[in-house]
mmCIF file of C-alpha atoms and ligand atoms in Angstrom:
data_model
loop_
_atom_site.group_PDB
_atom_site.id
_atom_site.type_symbol
_atom_site.label_atom_id
_atom_site.label_comp_id
_atom_site.label_asym_id
_atom_site.label_seq_id
_atom_site.Cartn_x
_atom_site.Cartn_y
_atom_site.Cartn_z
ATOM 1 C CA UNK A 1 -0.124 0.062 -0.082
ATOM 2 C CA UNK A 2 1.555 3.164 -1.131
ATOM 3 C CA UNK A 3 0.551 5.531 1.580
ATOM 4 C CA UNK A 4 2.791 8.246 2.649
ATOM 5 C CA UNK A 5 2.730 8.923 6.523
ATOM 6 C CA UNK A 6 5.106 11.899 5.918
ATOM 7 C CA UNK A 7 2.699 13.484 3.898
ATOM 8 C CA UNK A 8 1.369 17.201 5.414
ATOM 9 C CA UNK A 9 -2.191 18.034 5.747
ATOM 10 C CA UNK A 10 -4.027 21.172 6.999
ATOM 11 C CA UNK A 11 -6.283 21.450 10.009
ATOM 12 C CA UNK A 12 -7.638 24.868 9.221
ATOM 13 C CA UNK A 13 -5.040 26.908 8.653
ATOM 14 C CA UNK A 14 -2.377 24.948 10.749
ATOM 15 C CA UNK A 15 -0.149 22.959 9.012
ATOM 16 C CA UNK A 16 0.325 19.160 10.129
ATOM 17 C CA UNK A 17 3.507 17.792 8.990
ATOM 18 C CA UNK A 18 2.865 14.125 8.934
ATOM 19 C CA UNK A 19 -0.413 11.982 8.890
ATOM 20 C CA UNK A 20 0.033 10.594 12.480
ATOM 21 C CA UNK A 21 -1.426 12.071 15.698
ATOM 22 C CA UNK A 22 -0.632 11.380 19.349
ATOM 23 C CA UNK A 23 -4.042 10.659 21.007
ATOM 24 C CA UNK A 24 -5.346 12.754 23.980
ATOM 25 C CA UNK A 25 -5.116 10.219 27.199
ATOM 26 C CA UNK A 26 -6.275 11.446 30.661
ATOM 27 C CA UNK A 27 -3.506 10.506 33.213
ATOM 28 C CA UNK A 28 -0.863 10.140 30.274
ATOM 29 C CA UNK A 29 -0.887 13.092 27.774
ATOM 30 C CA UNK A 30 1.552 15.285 29.908
ATOM 31 C CA UNK A 31 3.777 17.827 27.972
ATOM 32 C CA UNK A 32 6.590 15.270 28.538
ATOM 33 C CA UNK A 33 4.332 12.682 26.586
ATOM 34 C CA UNK A 34 3.165 15.115 23.956
ATOM 35 C CA UNK A 35 7.149 16.474 23.572
ATOM 36 C CA UNK A 36 8.247 12.797 23.101
ATOM 37 C CA UNK A 37 5.471 11.994 20.665
ATOM 38 C CA UNK A 38 6.580 14.863 18.530
ATOM 39 C CA UNK A 39 10.179 13.922 18.476
ATOM 40 C CA UNK A 40 9.220 10.418 17.149
ATOM 41 C CA UNK A 41 6.836 11.610 14.395
ATOM 42 C CA UNK A 42 3.600 12.749 15.654
ATOM 43 C CA UNK A 43 2.201 15.645 13.470
ATOM 44 C CA UNK A 44 -0.017 16.852 15.944
ATOM 45 C CA UNK A 45 -0.143 16.146 19.559
ATOM 46 C CA UNK A 46 -3.219 16.724 22.014
ATOM 47 C CA UNK A 47 -3.459 17.518 25.752
ATOM 48 C CA UNK A 48 -5.902 15.342 27.945
ATOM 49 C CA UNK A 49 -9.436 16.564 28.435
ATOM 50 C CA UNK A 50 -9.320 19.743 30.644
ATOM 51 C CA UNK A 51 -12.471 20.585 32.321
ATOM 52 C CA UNK A 52 -14.209 23.985 31.529
ATOM 53 C CA UNK A 53 -15.517 24.229 35.093
ATOM 54 C CA UNK A 54 -12.083 23.832 36.204
ATOM 55 C CA UNK A 55 -10.715 26.811 33.938
ATOM 56 C CA UNK A 56 -13.692 28.747 34.949
ATOM 57 C CA UNK A 57 -12.694 28.422 38.755
ATOM 58 C CA UNK A 58 -9.161 28.884 38.223
ATOM 59 C CA UNK A 59 -8.208 25.805 39.661
ATOM 60 C CA UNK A 60 -4.592 25.227 39.886
ATOM 61 C CA UNK A 61 -4.008 21.872 38.692
ATOM 62 C CA UNK A 62 -6.683 22.424 35.625
ATOM 63 C CA UNK A 63 -4.443 25.510 34.687
ATOM 64 C CA UNK A 64 -1.527 23.603 34.858
ATOM 65 C CA UNK A 65 -2.853 21.449 32.018
ATOM 66 C CA UNK A 66 -2.751 25.031 29.954
ATOM 67 C CA UNK A 67 0.779 25.009 29.749
ATOM 68 C CA UNK A 68 2.484 24.554 26.510
ATOM 69 C CA UNK A 69 6.269 24.020 25.598
ATOM 70 C CA UNK A 70 7.955 25.547 22.782
ATOM 71 C CA UNK A 71 8.888 22.133 20.908
ATOM 72 C CA UNK A 72 5.236 20.761 21.132
ATOM 73 C CA UNK A 73 3.835 22.468 18.042
ATOM 74 C CA UNK A 74 1.385 21.927 16.049
ATOM 75 C CA UNK A 75 -0.757 21.212 19.669
ATOM 76 C CA UNK A 76 -4.431 20.612 20.474
ATOM 77 C CA UNK A 77 -5.782 21.675 23.874
ATOM 78 C CA UNK A 78 -8.606 19.457 24.581
ATOM 79 C CA UNK A 79 -11.791 20.896 26.677
ATOM 80 C CA UNK A 80 -14.808 19.223 27.983
ATOM 81 C CA UNK A 81 -18.022 20.647 29.434
ATOM 82 C CA UNK A 82 -21.592 21.312 28.356
ATOM 83 C CA UNK A 83 -22.176 25.039 28.998
ATOM 84 C CA UNK A 84 -21.823 27.036 25.757
ATOM 85 C CA UNK A 85 -20.491 30.187 27.613
ATOM 86 C CA UNK A 86 -18.146 28.199 29.913
ATOM 87 C CA UNK A 87 -16.824 26.190 26.696
ATOM 88 C CA UNK A 88 -16.118 29.705 24.933
ATOM 89 C CA UNK A 89 -14.325 31.276 27.724
ATOM 90 C CA UNK A 90 -12.119 28.267 27.965
ATOM 91 C CA UNK A 91 -11.711 28.253 24.600
ATOM 92 C CA UNK A 92 -10.235 32.159 24.929
ATOM 93 C CA UNK A 93 -7.859 30.601 27.569
ATOM 94 C CA UNK A 94 -6.421 27.783 25.487
ATOM 95 C CA UNK A 95 -5.701 30.533 22.510
ATOM 96 C CA UNK A 96 -3.813 32.537 24.995
ATOM 97 C CA UNK A 97 -2.227 29.640 26.447
ATOM 98 C CA UNK A 98 -0.784 29.187 22.945
ATOM 99 C CA UNK A 99 -2.226 25.931 21.403
ATOM 100 C CA UNK A 100 -2.858 25.942 17.766
ATOM 101 C CA UNK A 101 -6.065 24.018 17.939
ATOM 102 C CA UNK A 102 -8.966 23.882 20.148
ATOM 103 C CA UNK A 103 -10.309 20.045 20.464
ATOM 104 C CA UNK A 104 -13.771 19.759 22.042
ATOM 105 C CA UNK A 105 -14.503 16.309 23.786
ATOM 106 C CA UNK A 106 -17.656 14.594 22.642
ATOM 107 C CA UNK A 107 -16.297 11.077 23.370
ATOM 108 C CA UNK A 108 -15.695 10.502 26.945
ATOM 109 C CA UNK A 109 -17.637 7.586 28.154
ATOM 110 C CA UNK A 110 -16.935 8.061 32.144
ATOM 111 C CA UNK A 111 -20.078 8.458 34.077
ATOM 112 C CA UNK A 112 -18.728 11.174 35.844
ATOM 113 C CA UNK A 113 -18.434 13.381 32.467
ATOM 114 C CA UNK A 114 -21.396 11.930 30.676
ATOM 115 C CA UNK A 115 -23.894 12.865 33.793
ATOM 116 C CA UNK A 116 -22.928 16.339 33.391
ATOM 117 C CA UNK A 117 -24.102 16.585 29.893
ATOM 118 C CA UNK A 118 -20.671 16.414 28.571
ATOM 119 C CA UNK A 119 -18.465 14.062 26.710
ATOM 120 C CA UNK A 120 -20.200 11.130 24.626
ATOM 121 C CA UNK A 121 -23.640 12.175 26.032
ATOM 122 C CA UNK A 122 -23.547 15.212 23.395
ATOM 123 C CA UNK A 123 -23.855 12.586 20.966
ATOM 124 C CA UNK A 124 -27.250 12.316 21.831
ATOM 125 C CA UNK A 125 -28.033 15.990 22.299
ATOM 126 C CA UNK A 126 -27.099 17.121 18.883
ATOM 127 C CA UNK A 127 -28.744 20.680 19.387
ATOM 128 C CA UNK A 128 -26.283 21.535 22.511
ATOM 129 C CA UNK A 129 -23.415 19.881 20.443
ATOM 130 C CA UNK A 130 -24.077 22.217 17.767
ATOM 131 C CA UNK A 131 -24.121 25.078 20.197
ATOM 132 C CA UNK A 132 -21.212 23.971 22.096
ATOM 133 C CA UNK A 133 -19.015 24.099 18.674
ATOM 134 C CA UNK A 134 -20.677 27.152 17.676
ATOM 135 C CA UNK A 135 -19.880 29.010 20.808
ATOM 136 C CA UNK A 136 -16.313 27.916 21.052
ATOM 137 C CA UNK A 137 -15.821 28.646 17.116
ATOM 138 C CA UNK A 138 -17.062 32.365 17.432
ATOM 139 C CA UNK A 139 -14.916 32.733 20.754
ATOM 140 C CA UNK A 140 -11.428 31.752 19.150
ATOM 141 C CA UNK A 141 -9.535 32.189 16.098
ATOM 142 C CA UNK A 142 -8.032 29.011 16.048
ATOM 143 C CA UNK A 143 -9.609 26.180 14.358
ATOM 144 C CA UNK A 144 -11.918 24.096 16.278
ATOM 145 C CA UNK A 145 -11.914 20.009 16.050
ATOM 146 C CA UNK A 146 -14.156 17.954 17.644
ATOM 147 C CA UNK A 147 -13.203 14.178 19.006
ATOM 148 C CA UNK A 148 -16.064 11.643 19.505
ATOM 149 C CA UNK A 149 -17.276 8.415 19.578
ATOM 150 C CA UNK A 150 -19.567 6.334 17.015
ATOM 151 C CA UNK A 151 -22.673 6.755 19.477
ATOM 152 C CA UNK A 152 -23.765 6.102 22.909
ATOM 153 C CA UNK A 153 -25.377 2.689 22.223
ATOM 154 C CA UNK A 154 -23.388 -0.414 20.753
ATOM 155 C CA UNK A 155 -23.658 -0.329 17.033
ATOM 156 C CA UNK A 156 -24.701 3.135 17.086
ATOM 157 C CA UNK A 157 -24.550 5.302 14.127
ATOM 158 C CA UNK A 158 -25.190 8.660 15.752
ATOM 159 C CA UNK A 159 -21.568 9.983 14.386
ATOM 160 C CA UNK A 160 -22.675 10.079 10.933
ATOM 161 C CA UNK A 161 -25.916 12.351 11.734
ATOM 162 C CA UNK A 162 -24.024 14.582 13.972
ATOM 163 C CA UNK A 163 -20.716 14.687 12.337
ATOM 164 C CA UNK A 164 -22.129 16.519 9.391
ATOM 165 C CA UNK A 165 -23.906 18.853 11.758
ATOM 166 C CA UNK A 166 -20.842 19.800 13.869
ATOM 167 C CA UNK A 167 -18.831 20.933 10.370
ATOM 168 C CA UNK A 168 -21.825 23.083 9.532
ATOM 169 C CA UNK A 169 -21.658 24.760 13.238
ATOM 170 C CA UNK A 170 -18.101 25.405 12.536
ATOM 171 C CA UNK A 171 -15.609 22.379 13.421
ATOM 172 C CA UNK A 172 -12.701 22.399 10.871
ATOM 173 C CA UNK A 173 -11.964 18.743 11.635
ATOM 174 C CA UNK A 174 -13.489 15.683 13.290
ATOM 175 C CA UNK A 175 -11.722 12.829 14.909
ATOM 176 C CA UNK A 176 -13.729 9.616 14.857
ATOM 177 C CA UNK A 177 -13.140 6.467 17.646
ATOM 178 C CA UNK A 178 -15.516 4.343 16.385
ATOM 179 C CA UNK A 179 -16.498 2.224 19.592
ATOM 180 C CA UNK A 180 -19.553 3.142 21.409
ATOM 181 C CA UNK A 181 -19.486 4.708 24.663
ATOM 182 C CA UNK A 182 -21.116 1.632 26.200
ATOM 183 C CA UNK A 183 -18.216 -0.273 25.010
ATOM 184 C CA UNK A 184 -15.450 1.760 26.861
ATOM 185 C CA UNK A 185 -12.362 0.109 25.382
ATOM 186 C CA UNK A 186 -13.846 -3.405 24.757
ATOM 187 C CA UNK A 187 -14.201 -4.979 21.083
ATOM 188 C CA UNK A 188 -12.660 -3.306 18.147
ATOM 189 C CA UNK A 189 -12.877 -0.119 16.462
ATOM 190 C CA UNK A 190 -14.964 -0.152 13.100
ATOM 191 C CA UNK A 191 -12.916 1.821 10.767
ATOM 192 C CA UNK A 192 -16.051 0.973 8.087
ATOM 193 C CA UNK A 193 -17.998 4.033 10.141
ATOM 194 C CA UNK A 194 -14.677 5.984 9.747
ATOM 195 C CA UNK A 195 -14.877 5.649 5.824
ATOM 196 C CA UNK A 196 -18.679 6.709 5.940
ATOM 197 C CA UNK A 197 -18.018 9.794 7.937
ATOM 198 C CA UNK A 198 -15.131 10.662 5.363
ATOM 199 C CA UNK A 199 -17.539 10.603 2.529
ATOM 200 C CA UNK A 200 -20.063 12.736 4.756
ATOM 201 C CA UNK A 201 -18.074 15.785 5.421
ATOM 202 C CA UNK A 202 -15.730 17.814 3.596
ATOM 203 C CA UNK A 203 -13.071 18.489 6.261
ATOM 204 C CA UNK A 204 -10.387 16.279 7.463
ATOM 205 C CA UNK A 205 -11.097 13.332 9.425
ATOM 206 C CA UNK A 206 -8.963 11.591 11.967
ATOM 207 C CA UNK A 207 -9.188 7.631 12.483
ATOM 208 C CA UNK A 208 -8.747 6.895 16.316
ATOM 209 C CA UNK A 209 -8.817 3.359 17.492
ATOM 210 C CA UNK A 210 -6.693 -0.117 17.713
ATOM 211 C CA UNK A 211 -3.736 1.884 15.295
ATOM 212 C CA UNK A 212 -1.116 -0.147 16.576
ATOM 213 C CA UNK A 213 1.652 -0.895 13.870
ATOM 214 C CA UNK A 214 2.589 0.642 10.563
ATOM 215 C CA UNK A 215 0.607 -2.115 8.688
ATOM 216 C CA UNK A 216 -2.435 -1.297 10.431
ATOM 217 C CA UNK A 217 -1.910 2.539 10.162
ATOM 218 C CA UNK A 218 -1.441 2.211 6.328
ATOM 219 C CA UNK A 219 -4.674 0.193 5.643
ATOM 220 C CA UNK A 220 -6.956 2.379 8.030
ATOM 221 C CA UNK A 221 -5.749 5.379 5.938
ATOM 222 C CA UNK A 222 -6.143 3.693 2.453
ATOM 223 C CA UNK A 223 -9.655 2.180 3.434
ATOM 224 C CA UNK A 224 -11.119 5.229 5.026
ATOM 225 C CA UNK A 225 -9.865 8.357 3.038
ATOM 226 C CA UNK A 226 -9.035 9.835 6.960
ATOM 227 C CA UNK A 227 -6.520 12.571 6.617
ATOM 228 C CA UNK A 228 -4.684 10.999 9.653
ATOM 229 C CA UNK A 229 -4.502 8.197 12.043
ATOM 230 C CA UNK A 230 -4.412 8.739 15.872
ATOM 231 C CA UNK A 231 -2.237 6.258 17.889
ATOM 232 C CA UNK A 232 -2.994 6.186 21.877
ATOM 233 C CA UNK A 233 -2.593 3.359 23.897
ATOM 234 C CA UNK A 234 0.369 1.880 21.605
ATOM 235 C CA UNK A 235 2.374 4.813 22.589
ATOM 236 C CA UNK A 236 2.116 4.495 26.265
ATOM 237 C CA UNK A 237 5.676 4.227 27.241
ATOM 238 C CA UNK A 238 6.559 3.230 23.852
ATOM 239 C CA UNK A 239 7.516 6.268 21.666
ATOM 240 C CA UNK A 240 9.109 3.638 19.412
ATOM 241 C CA UNK A 241 5.487 2.386 18.306
ATOM 242 C CA UNK A 242 5.313 6.133 16.362
ATOM 243 C CA UNK A 243 8.910 5.479 14.766
ATOM 244 C CA UNK A 244 7.583 2.111 13.498
ATOM 245 C CA UNK A 245 4.257 3.605 12.211
ATOM 246 C CA UNK A 246 6.696 6.484 10.470
ATOM 247 C CA UNK A 247 8.658 3.774 8.822
ATOM 248 C CA UNK A 248 11.722 3.027 10.833
ATOM 249 C CA UNK A 249 11.600 -0.454 12.402
ATOM 250 C CA UNK A 250 14.846 -0.144 14.432
ATOM 251 C CA UNK A 251 14.015 -1.799 17.979
ATOM 252 C CA UNK A 252 15.173 0.664 20.598
ATOM 253 C CA UNK A 253 18.314 -0.642 22.544
ATOM 254 C CA UNK A 254 18.084 -1.016 26.476
ATOM 255 C CA UNK A 255 20.308 2.111 26.665
ATOM 256 C CA UNK A 256 17.781 4.149 24.482
ATOM 257 C CA UNK A 257 14.833 2.947 26.391
ATOM 258 C CA UNK A 258 16.332 3.712 29.928
ATOM 259 C CA UNK A 259 17.535 7.273 28.484
ATOM 260 C CA UNK A 260 13.822 7.852 27.236
ATOM 261 C CA UNK A 261 12.339 6.705 30.465
ATOM 262 C CA UNK A 262 14.737 9.068 32.638
ATOM 263 C CA UNK A 263 14.237 12.002 30.442
ATOM 264 C CA UNK A 264 10.397 11.484 30.855
ATOM 265 C CA UNK A 265 10.615 11.076 34.782
ATOM 266 C CA UNK A 266 12.833 14.507 34.833
ATOM 267 C CA UNK A 267 10.467 16.367 32.702
ATOM 268 C CA UNK A 268 7.243 15.134 34.574
ATOM 269 C CA UNK A 269 8.755 16.070 38.087
ATOM 270 C CA UNK A 270 9.620 19.264 36.505
ATOM 271 C CA UNK A 271 5.805 19.576 35.267
ATOM 272 C CA UNK A 272 4.001 18.193 38.294
ATOM 273 C CA UNK A 273 6.428 18.197 41.227
ATOM 274 C CA UNK A 274 7.894 15.354 42.729
ATOM 275 C CA UNK A 275 5.021 14.286 44.994
ATOM 276 C CA UNK A 276 2.520 14.125 41.994
ATOM 277 C CA UNK A 277 5.038 12.847 39.603
ATOM 278 C CA UNK A 278 6.018 9.793 42.025
ATOM 279 C CA UNK A 279 2.682 7.953 41.807
ATOM 280 C CA UNK A 280 1.860 9.239 38.242
ATOM 281 C CA UNK A 281 4.982 7.705 36.947
ATOM 282 C CA UNK A 282 4.512 4.230 38.503
ATOM 283 C CA UNK A 283 2.347 2.836 35.240
ATOM 284 C CA UNK A 284 5.066 4.301 33.062
ATOM 285 C CA UNK A 285 7.816 1.878 34.512
ATOM 286 C CA UNK A 286 5.913 -1.177 33.423
ATOM 287 C CA UNK A 287 4.957 0.594 30.019
ATOM 288 C CA UNK A 288 8.635 1.409 29.214
ATOM 289 C CA UNK A 289 10.111 -1.614 30.630
ATOM 290 C CA UNK A 290 7.805 -4.298 29.441
ATOM 291 C CA UNK A 291 7.221 -6.260 26.361
ATOM 292 C CA UNK A 292 9.776 -8.538 26.965
ATOM 293 C CA UNK A 293 12.389 -5.777 27.289
ATOM 294 C CA UNK A 294 13.476 -5.866 31.004
ATOM 295 C CA UNK A 295 12.597 -8.808 33.443
ATOM 296 C CA UNK A 296 9.479 -8.331 35.441
ATOM 297 C CA UNK A 297 10.816 -8.360 38.975
ATOM 298 C CA UNK A 298 12.887 -5.440 37.871
ATOM 299 C CA UNK A 299 9.705 -3.260 37.128
ATOM 300 C CA UNK A 300 8.305 -4.417 40.417
ATOM 301 C CA UNK A 301 11.459 -3.199 42.439
ATOM 302 C CA UNK A 302 11.191 0.339 40.751
ATOM 303 C CA UNK A 303 7.548 0.690 41.787
ATOM 304 C CA UNK A 304 8.458 -0.155 45.198
ATOM 305 C CA UNK A 305 11.362 2.701 45.378
ATOM 306 C CA UNK A 306 10.121 5.561 47.449
ATOM 307 C CA UNK A 307 12.053 8.349 45.712
ATOM 308 C CA UNK A 308 12.550 8.961 41.967
ATOM 309 C CA UNK A 309 15.877 9.604 42.436
ATOM 310 C CA UNK A 310 16.579 6.004 43.455
ATOM 311 C CA UNK A 311 14.716 4.965 40.391
ATOM 312 C CA UNK A 312 16.906 6.895 38.206
ATOM 313 C CA UNK A 313 19.943 5.585 39.932
ATOM 314 C CA UNK A 314 18.835 1.884 39.608
ATOM 315 C CA UNK A 315 17.963 2.286 36.220
ATOM 316 C CA UNK A 316 21.377 3.539 35.358
ATOM 317 C CA UNK A 317 22.921 0.779 36.879
ATOM 318 C CA UNK A 318 20.937 -1.781 34.954
ATOM 319 C CA UNK A 319 21.923 0.258 31.325
ATOM 320 C CA UNK A 320 25.202 2.554 32.194
ATOM 321 C CA UNK A 321 25.707 3.336 28.544
ATOM 322 C CA UNK A 322 21.972 5.149 28.727
ATOM 323 C CA UNK A 323 24.015 8.069 30.386
ATOM 324 C CA UNK A 324 25.610 9.222 27.035
ATOM 325 C CA UNK A 325 22.102 8.634 24.968
ATOM 326 C CA UNK A 326 20.340 10.744 27.983
ATOM 327 C CA UNK A 327 23.082 13.513 27.481
ATOM 328 C CA UNK A 328 22.485 13.341 23.569
ATOM 329 C CA UNK A 329 18.869 13.664 24.305
ATOM 330 C CA UNK A 330 19.284 16.705 26.872
ATOM 331 C CA UNK A 331 21.589 18.529 24.362
ATOM 332 C CA UNK A 332 18.818 18.402 21.742
ATOM 333 C CA UNK A 333 16.051 19.830 23.584
ATOM 334 C CA UNK A 334 15.025 23.526 23.606
ATOM 335 C CA UNK A 335 15.488 25.500 26.620
ATOM 336 C CA UNK A 336 12.696 24.774 29.140
ATOM 337 C CA UNK A 337 12.321 28.668 29.708
ATOM 338 C CA UNK A 338 10.813 28.676 26.226
ATOM 339 C CA UNK A 339 7.324 27.713 27.734
ATOM 340 C CA UNK A 340 4.666 30.028 27.205
ATOM 341 C CA UNK A 341 3.470 31.378 30.294
ATOM 342 C CA UNK A 342 -0.034 32.969 30.978
ATOM 343 C CA UNK A 343 0.512 36.480 32.272
ATOM 344 C CA UNK A 344 -2.862 36.746 33.564
ATOM 345 C CA UNK A 345 -2.207 33.835 36.159
ATOM 346 C CA UNK A 346 -0.394 33.481 39.376
ATOM 347 C CA UNK A 347 3.373 32.907 38.368
ATOM 348 C CA UNK A 348 3.105 30.041 41.389
ATOM 349 C CA UNK A 349 1.295 27.643 39.050
ATOM 350 C CA UNK A 350 4.428 27.438 37.107
ATOM 351 C CA UNK A 351 6.911 27.296 39.880
ATOM 352 C CA UNK A 352 8.202 30.463 38.159
ATOM 353 C CA UNK A 353 9.149 29.037 34.844
HETATM 354 C C1 FMN B 401 -6.250 5.964 29.678
HETATM 355 C C2 FMN B 401 -6.717 6.927 28.567
HETATM 356 C C3 FMN B 401 -7.264 7.937 28.519
HETATM 357 C C4 FMN B 401 -7.909 8.545 27.627
HETATM 358 N N1 FMN B 401 -8.291 9.893 27.697
HETATM 359 C C5 FMN B 401 -9.102 10.587 26.525
HETATM 360 C C6 FMN B 401 -9.168 12.138 26.748
HETATM 361 O O1 FMN B 401 -8.692 12.842 27.850
HETATM 362 N N2 FMN B 401 -9.874 12.495 25.718
HETATM 363 C C7 FMN B 401 -10.046 11.942 24.538
HETATM 364 O O2 FMN B 401 -10.737 12.502 23.659
HETATM 365 N N3 FMN B 401 -10.141 10.667 24.415
HETATM 366 C C8 FMN B 401 -9.407 9.839 25.751
HETATM 367 N N4 FMN B 401 -8.860 8.721 25.460
HETATM 368 C C9 FMN B 401 -9.079 8.052 24.097
HETATM 369 C C10 FMN B 401 -7.822 8.064 23.516
HETATM 370 O O3 FMN B 401 -7.718 9.044 23.117
HETATM 371 C C11 FMN B 401 -8.153 6.743 22.120
HETATM 372 O O4 FMN B 401 -9.360 7.220 21.114
HETATM 373 C C12 FMN B 401 -8.498 5.537 22.352
HETATM 374 O O5 FMN B 401 -7.792 4.971 23.338
HETATM 375 C C13 FMN B 401 -8.570 4.684 21.145
HETATM 376 O O6 FMN B 401 -6.995 4.583 20.592
HETATM 377 P P1 FMN B 401 -6.086 3.506 20.987
HETATM 378 O O7 FMN B 401 -6.458 2.216 20.319
HETATM 379 O O8 FMN B 401 -5.026 4.121 19.894
HETATM 380 O O9 FMN B 401 -5.844 3.778 22.237
HETATM 381 C C14 FMN B 401 -8.278 7.860 26.454
HETATM 382 C C15 FMN B 401 -7.596 6.614 26.235
HETATM 383 C C16 FMN B 401 -7.062 5.796 27.143
HETATM 384 C C17 FMN B 401 -6.957 4.413 27.175
#
């Protein structure tokens, strides 16, 4: 199949340099994850879903999600909510934060979100869904995209009715994860639905769900006509999946794995602070060191260590050559001071820089 993943495309006026998009994932898509995704070939990266209620209440942790690094662009920040006014205000904040795209979450299947009329429940409330898109598109000069499921119930085809209306309301792109909200993450993503959606709208469609290899990426692009594929779980602790999808099948060395993990740990500590990062990082140890790359007890040992500094020492002892790979990675990164700060927010949110 002759599909060029390195081909550029446009989301509104924003040029996306490859046909690979890194998925928004709550509890995963921190800045370190997104920056890494860009380095490994993702043409567009996305923040995790950010609550517009949290933005409205100037919740410190929520505002932290609006922190944008200089080397992330193009970047979408995803917002969720159900009130047009609050969504519009959040969109303005997203623009001020320096994002390139405002993404709206119409796909989250979690009760806590759907019971407020947000996330996937909007697929069953097309009037409000359209109002939200209109409000957001009217509030920002950035292009607006919507990410959605196929519908709420199993086998639902609601996205095919709602999708074109969202485009009419002002969406410049649609991302479809063709599972129902009921399915959560079970079963498989039915990209026949993606192909139908592509045929119904004249904006780029991004296909999300079960893209785990170059072969799968190429076949979904070829059979659906989607502008890009989105990769989520396959990239957790595994940027090399992105590299493989982009055409480089080189397996990472132990040194490369350890160096990327340590860089990820250091950046996450800078972003979340040591305390929050300690718990956040535990799942990443398994993701990085699994897949038969390191013995299982090693991962269990790391999870038990109380301080991140100890984890780093233990990792370097297991792969001493990682030190040199890490030095090279660090020398290639831009200065962290290049982050865009929101002038109107208290500096303490960002730890001064
Ligand atoms: C842990 C986790 C968190 C997620 N959080 C979000 C989110 O915040 N916003 C969103 O639109 N989708 C979210 N998703 C869905 C993914 O973006 C993606 O559509 C889904 O995982 C299917 O793609 P995959 O098979 O490549 O993982 C999440 C998925 C996972 C596994």
